[in-house]
Coordinates of C-alpha atoms in Angstrom, one line a residue:
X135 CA 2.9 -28.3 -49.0
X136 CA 2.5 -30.7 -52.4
X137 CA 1.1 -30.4 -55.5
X138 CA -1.6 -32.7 -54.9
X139 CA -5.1 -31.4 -54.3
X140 CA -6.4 -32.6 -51.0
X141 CA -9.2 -34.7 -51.8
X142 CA -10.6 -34.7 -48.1
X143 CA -10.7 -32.1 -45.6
X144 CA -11.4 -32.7 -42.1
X145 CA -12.2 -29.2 -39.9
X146 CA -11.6 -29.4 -36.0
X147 CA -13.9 -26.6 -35.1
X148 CA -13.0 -24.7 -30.9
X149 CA -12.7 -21.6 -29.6
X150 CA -8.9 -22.6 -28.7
X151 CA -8.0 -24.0 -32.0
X152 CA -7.8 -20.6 -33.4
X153 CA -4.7 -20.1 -31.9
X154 CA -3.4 -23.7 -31.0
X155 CA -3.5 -27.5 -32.7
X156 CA -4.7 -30.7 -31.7
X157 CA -3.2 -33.0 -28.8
X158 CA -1.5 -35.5 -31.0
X159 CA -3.2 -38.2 -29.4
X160 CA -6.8 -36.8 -30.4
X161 CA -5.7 -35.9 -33.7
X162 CA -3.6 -39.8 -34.0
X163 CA -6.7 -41.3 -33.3
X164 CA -9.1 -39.5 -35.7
X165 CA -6.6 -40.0 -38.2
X166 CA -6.3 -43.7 -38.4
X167 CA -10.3 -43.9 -37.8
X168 CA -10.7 -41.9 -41.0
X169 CA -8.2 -44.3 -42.9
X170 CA -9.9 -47.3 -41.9
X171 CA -13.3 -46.0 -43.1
X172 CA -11.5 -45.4 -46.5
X173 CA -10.3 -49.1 -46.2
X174 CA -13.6 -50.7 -45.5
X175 CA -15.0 -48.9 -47.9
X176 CA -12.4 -50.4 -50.6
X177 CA -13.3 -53.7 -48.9
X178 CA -17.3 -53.2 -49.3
X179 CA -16.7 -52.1 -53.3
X180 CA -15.2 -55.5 -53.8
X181 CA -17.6 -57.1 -51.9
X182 CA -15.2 -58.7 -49.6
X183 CA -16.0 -56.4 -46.8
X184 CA -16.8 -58.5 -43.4
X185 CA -15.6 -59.0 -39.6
X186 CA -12.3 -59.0 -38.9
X187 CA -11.0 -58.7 -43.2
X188 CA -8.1 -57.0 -44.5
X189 CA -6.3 -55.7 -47.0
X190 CA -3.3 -56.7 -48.7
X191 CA 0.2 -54.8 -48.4
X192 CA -0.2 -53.8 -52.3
X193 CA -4.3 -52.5 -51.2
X194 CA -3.2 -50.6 -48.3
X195 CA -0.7 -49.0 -50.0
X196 CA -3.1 -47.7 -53.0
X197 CA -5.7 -47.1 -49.9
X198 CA -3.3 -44.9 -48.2
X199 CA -3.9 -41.6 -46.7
X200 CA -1.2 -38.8 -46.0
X201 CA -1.6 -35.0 -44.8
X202 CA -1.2 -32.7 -47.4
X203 CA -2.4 -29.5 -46.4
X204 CA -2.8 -27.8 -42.8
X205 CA -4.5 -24.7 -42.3
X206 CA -4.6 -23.3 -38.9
X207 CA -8.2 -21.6 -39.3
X208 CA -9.8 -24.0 -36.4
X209 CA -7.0 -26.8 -37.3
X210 CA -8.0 -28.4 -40.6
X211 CA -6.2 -30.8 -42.3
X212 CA -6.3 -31.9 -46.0
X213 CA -5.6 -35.3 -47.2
X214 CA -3.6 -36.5 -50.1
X215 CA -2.9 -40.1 -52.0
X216 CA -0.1 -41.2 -50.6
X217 CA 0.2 -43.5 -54.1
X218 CA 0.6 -40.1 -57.1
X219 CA -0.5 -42.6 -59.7
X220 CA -3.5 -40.6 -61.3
X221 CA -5.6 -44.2 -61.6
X222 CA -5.1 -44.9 -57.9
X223 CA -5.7 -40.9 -57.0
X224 CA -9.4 -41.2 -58.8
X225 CA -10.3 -44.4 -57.0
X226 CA -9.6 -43.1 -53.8
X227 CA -11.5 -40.4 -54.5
X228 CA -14.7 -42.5 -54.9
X229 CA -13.6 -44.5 -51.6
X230 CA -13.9 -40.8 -50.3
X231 CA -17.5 -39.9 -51.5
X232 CA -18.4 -43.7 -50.3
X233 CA -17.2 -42.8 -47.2
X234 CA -18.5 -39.7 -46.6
X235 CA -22.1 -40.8 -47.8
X236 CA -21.7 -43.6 -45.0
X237 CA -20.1 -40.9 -42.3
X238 CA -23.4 -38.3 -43.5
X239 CA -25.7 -41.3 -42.3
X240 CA -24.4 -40.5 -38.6
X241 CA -24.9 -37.1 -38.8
X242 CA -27.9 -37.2 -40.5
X243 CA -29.5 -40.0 -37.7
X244 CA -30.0 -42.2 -40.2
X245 CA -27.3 -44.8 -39.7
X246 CA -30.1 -47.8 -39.0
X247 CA -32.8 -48.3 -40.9
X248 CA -36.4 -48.7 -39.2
X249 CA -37.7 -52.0 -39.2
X250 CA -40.5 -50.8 -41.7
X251 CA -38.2 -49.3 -43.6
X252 CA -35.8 -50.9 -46.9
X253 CA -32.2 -50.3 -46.1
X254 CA -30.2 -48.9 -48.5
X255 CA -27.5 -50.4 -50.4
X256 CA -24.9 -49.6 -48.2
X257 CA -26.3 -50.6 -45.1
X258 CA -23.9 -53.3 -44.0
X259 CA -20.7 -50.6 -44.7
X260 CA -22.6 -48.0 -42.5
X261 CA -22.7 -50.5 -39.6
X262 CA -19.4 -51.5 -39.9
X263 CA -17.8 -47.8 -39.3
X264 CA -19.5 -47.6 -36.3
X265 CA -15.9 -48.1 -33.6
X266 CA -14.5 -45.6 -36.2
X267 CA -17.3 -43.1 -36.0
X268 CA -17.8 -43.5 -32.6
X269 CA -13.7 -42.7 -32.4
X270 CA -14.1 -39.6 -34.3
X271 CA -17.5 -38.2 -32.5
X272 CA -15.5 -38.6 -29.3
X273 CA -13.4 -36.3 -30.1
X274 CA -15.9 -33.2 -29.2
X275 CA -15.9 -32.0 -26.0
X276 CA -12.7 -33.8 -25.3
X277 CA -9.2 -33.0 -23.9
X278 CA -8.5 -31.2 -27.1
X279 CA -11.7 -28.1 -27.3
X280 CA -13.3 -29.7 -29.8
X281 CA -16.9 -28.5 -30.3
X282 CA -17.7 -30.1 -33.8
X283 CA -15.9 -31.4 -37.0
X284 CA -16.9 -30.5 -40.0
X285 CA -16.0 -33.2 -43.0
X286 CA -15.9 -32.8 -46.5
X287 CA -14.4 -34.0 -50.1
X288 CA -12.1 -32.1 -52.4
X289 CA -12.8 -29.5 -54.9
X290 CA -14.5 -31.8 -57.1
X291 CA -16.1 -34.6 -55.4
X292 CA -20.0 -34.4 -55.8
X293 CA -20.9 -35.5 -52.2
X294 CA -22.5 -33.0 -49.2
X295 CA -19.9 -32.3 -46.5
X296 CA -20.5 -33.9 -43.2
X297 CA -20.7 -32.3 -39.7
X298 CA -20.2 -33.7 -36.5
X299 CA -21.9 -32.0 -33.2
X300 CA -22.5 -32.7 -30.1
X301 CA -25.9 -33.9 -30.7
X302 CA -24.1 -36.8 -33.5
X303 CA -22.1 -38.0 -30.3
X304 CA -24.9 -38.4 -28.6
X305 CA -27.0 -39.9 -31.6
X306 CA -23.3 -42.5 -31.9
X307 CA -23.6 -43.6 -28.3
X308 CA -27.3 -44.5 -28.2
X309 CA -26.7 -46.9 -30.9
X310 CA -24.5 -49.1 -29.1
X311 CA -25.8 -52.5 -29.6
X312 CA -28.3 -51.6 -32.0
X313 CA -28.6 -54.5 -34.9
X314 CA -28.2 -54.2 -38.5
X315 CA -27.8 -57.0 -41.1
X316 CA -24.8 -58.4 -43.1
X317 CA -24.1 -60.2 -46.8
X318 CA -26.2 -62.7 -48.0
X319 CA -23.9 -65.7 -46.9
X320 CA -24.0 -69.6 -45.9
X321 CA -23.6 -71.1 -42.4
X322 CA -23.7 -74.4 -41.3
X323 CA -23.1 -76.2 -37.7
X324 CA -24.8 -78.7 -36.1
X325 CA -27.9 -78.3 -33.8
X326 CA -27.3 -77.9 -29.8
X327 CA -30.4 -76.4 -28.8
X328 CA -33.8 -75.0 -30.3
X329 CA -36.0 -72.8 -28.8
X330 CA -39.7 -73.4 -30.4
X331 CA -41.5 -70.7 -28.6
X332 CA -39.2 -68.1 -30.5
X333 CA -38.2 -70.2 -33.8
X334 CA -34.5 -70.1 -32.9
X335 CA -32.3 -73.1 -33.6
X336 CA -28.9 -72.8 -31.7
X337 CA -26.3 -74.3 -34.1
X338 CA -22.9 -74.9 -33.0
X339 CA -19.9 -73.9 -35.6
X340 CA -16.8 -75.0 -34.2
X341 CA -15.8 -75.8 -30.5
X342 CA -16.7 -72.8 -28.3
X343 CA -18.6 -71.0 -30.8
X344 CA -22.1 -71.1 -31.1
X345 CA -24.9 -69.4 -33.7
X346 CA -28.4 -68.5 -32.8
X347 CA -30.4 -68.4 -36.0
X348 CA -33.7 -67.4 -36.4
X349 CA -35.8 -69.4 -39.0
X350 CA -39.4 -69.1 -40.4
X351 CA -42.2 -71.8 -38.8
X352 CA -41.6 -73.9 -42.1
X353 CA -37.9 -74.2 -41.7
X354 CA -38.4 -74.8 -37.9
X355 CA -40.2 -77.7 -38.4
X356 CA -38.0 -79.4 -40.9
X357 CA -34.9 -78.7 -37.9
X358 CA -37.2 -79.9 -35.7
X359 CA -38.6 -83.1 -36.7
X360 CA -36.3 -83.9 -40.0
X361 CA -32.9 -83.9 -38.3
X362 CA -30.9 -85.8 -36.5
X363 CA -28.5 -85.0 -33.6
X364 CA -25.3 -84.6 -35.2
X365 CA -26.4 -83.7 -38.8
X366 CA -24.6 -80.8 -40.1
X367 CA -27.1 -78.3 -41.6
X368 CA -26.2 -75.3 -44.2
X369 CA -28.4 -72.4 -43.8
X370 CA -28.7 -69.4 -46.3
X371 CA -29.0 -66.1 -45.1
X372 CA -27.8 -63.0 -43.4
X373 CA -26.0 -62.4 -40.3
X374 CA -27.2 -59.9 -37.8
X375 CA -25.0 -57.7 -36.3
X376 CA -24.7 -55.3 -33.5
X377 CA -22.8 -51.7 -33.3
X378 CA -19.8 -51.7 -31.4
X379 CA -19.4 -55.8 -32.2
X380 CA -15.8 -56.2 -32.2
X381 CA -16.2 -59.9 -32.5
X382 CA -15.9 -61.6 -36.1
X383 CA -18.1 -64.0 -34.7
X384 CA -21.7 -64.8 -35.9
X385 CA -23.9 -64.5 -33.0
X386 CA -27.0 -64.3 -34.9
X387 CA -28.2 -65.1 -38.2
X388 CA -31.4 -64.8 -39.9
X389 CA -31.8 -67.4 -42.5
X390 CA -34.1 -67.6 -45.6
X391 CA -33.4 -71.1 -46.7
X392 CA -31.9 -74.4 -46.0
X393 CA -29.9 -75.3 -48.1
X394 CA -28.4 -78.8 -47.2
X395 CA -28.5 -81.3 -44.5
X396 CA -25.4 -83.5 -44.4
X397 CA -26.0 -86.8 -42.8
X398 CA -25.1 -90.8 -43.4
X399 CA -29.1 -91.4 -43.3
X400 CA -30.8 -88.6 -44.8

């Protein structure tokens, strides 16, 4: 079908897909799921991966996915570089292992880290798949006689294929809501309500949107008793998260330092 080796291969594993293919509208929606993991995963290597970003005409392009090989043993489909240039081929490729390291997290129930446990590296891109992944483990047991998918890299990429079961939807859905943390970033708002008995300080951003962030007892008290209503205070830290947020919105924030309190009489 074209010259290119597929450098990922995505199985749709059923009884009936031995003799039949996927409703286009399962298949449609697994499809663009898959491309945007590739995309935030281009996003998180630059480090310009958060809420609600996007790429660039030119980036989506060189991001782009087409089908490149279909083989009717249980409907699998292989994926090609829709750019040829070899550069942009062997980057995508390593957006491909990234991705597939992320998607193994899922299937692996590992996708959050215990709260006595370091997260990994990649922590904040595993959370942010999670619409996508839950879009893809939807798939089984649908409409379409899906029982699992079964994920994997080209001939040469160095990465552990991926499977999908019914046990890794189930695993996907429990972790609705479930928190994880983003970049190390800045915020800053003015204060609008603190609760003492929990160490929260409710700052608000902008009109209509308001941030709960949790401080240490130190940092508390400088809120508490250093500020004045109307200050605006910068806080360091990282926001917190929840699966299935579709909000760009900080609703929560853990913060590490202040950094700055602007105010005529400080």
């Amino acid at each position: 079908m074209n010259e290119q080796e597929p450098i990922l291969w995505v199985r749709f594993i059923g009884e009936e897909l031995d003799v039949k293919a996927l409703p286009i509208y399962e298949l449609g929606t697994v499809l663009i799921a898959f491309q945007r993991v590739i995309n935030k995963a281009y996003l998180f290597e630059k480090e310009a991966l958060s809420k609600g970003a996007k790429l660039n005409p030119t980036e989506r392009q060189n991001c782009a996915l087409q089908i490149g090989a279909h083989q009717k043993s249980s409907d699998e489909y292989g994926f090609i570089s829709f750019v040829t240039d070899p550069v942009v081929v062997d980057h995508i490729k390593t957006l491909v292992v990234d991705g597939l390291i992320a998607l193994g997290a899922y299937a692996l129930g590992k996708a959050v880290s215990k709260k006595n446990e370091s997260p990994p590296p990649n922590q904040y891109f595993i959370g942010s798949i999670y619409n996508e992944v839950n879009v893809i483990s939807d798939r089984i047991e649908n409409i379409g006689g899906v029982n699992s998918i079964k994920i994997r890299g080209g001939t040469d990429a160095d990465v552990n294929p991926v499977s999908f079961t019914k046990e890794t939807q189930e695993y996907v859905r429990q972790l609705e809501n479930e928190t994880y943390h983003g970049e190390m970033q800045s915020l800053e708002g003015t204060i609008t309500k603190l609760y003492p008995n929990r160490l929260i300080a409710e700052i608000k951003i902008q009109p209509n949107y308001y941030t709960k962030v949790f401080l240490d007892n130190k940092d508390f008290d400088v809120v508490r008793y250093k500020t004045r209503t109307g200050d605006i205070i910068e806080f360091m830290g990282r926001p917190i998260y929840r699966l299935g947020q579709k909000t760009s919105k900080i609703r929560e924030f853990e913060a590490v330092t202040i950094e700055n309190i602007q105010t005529d009489e400080w």
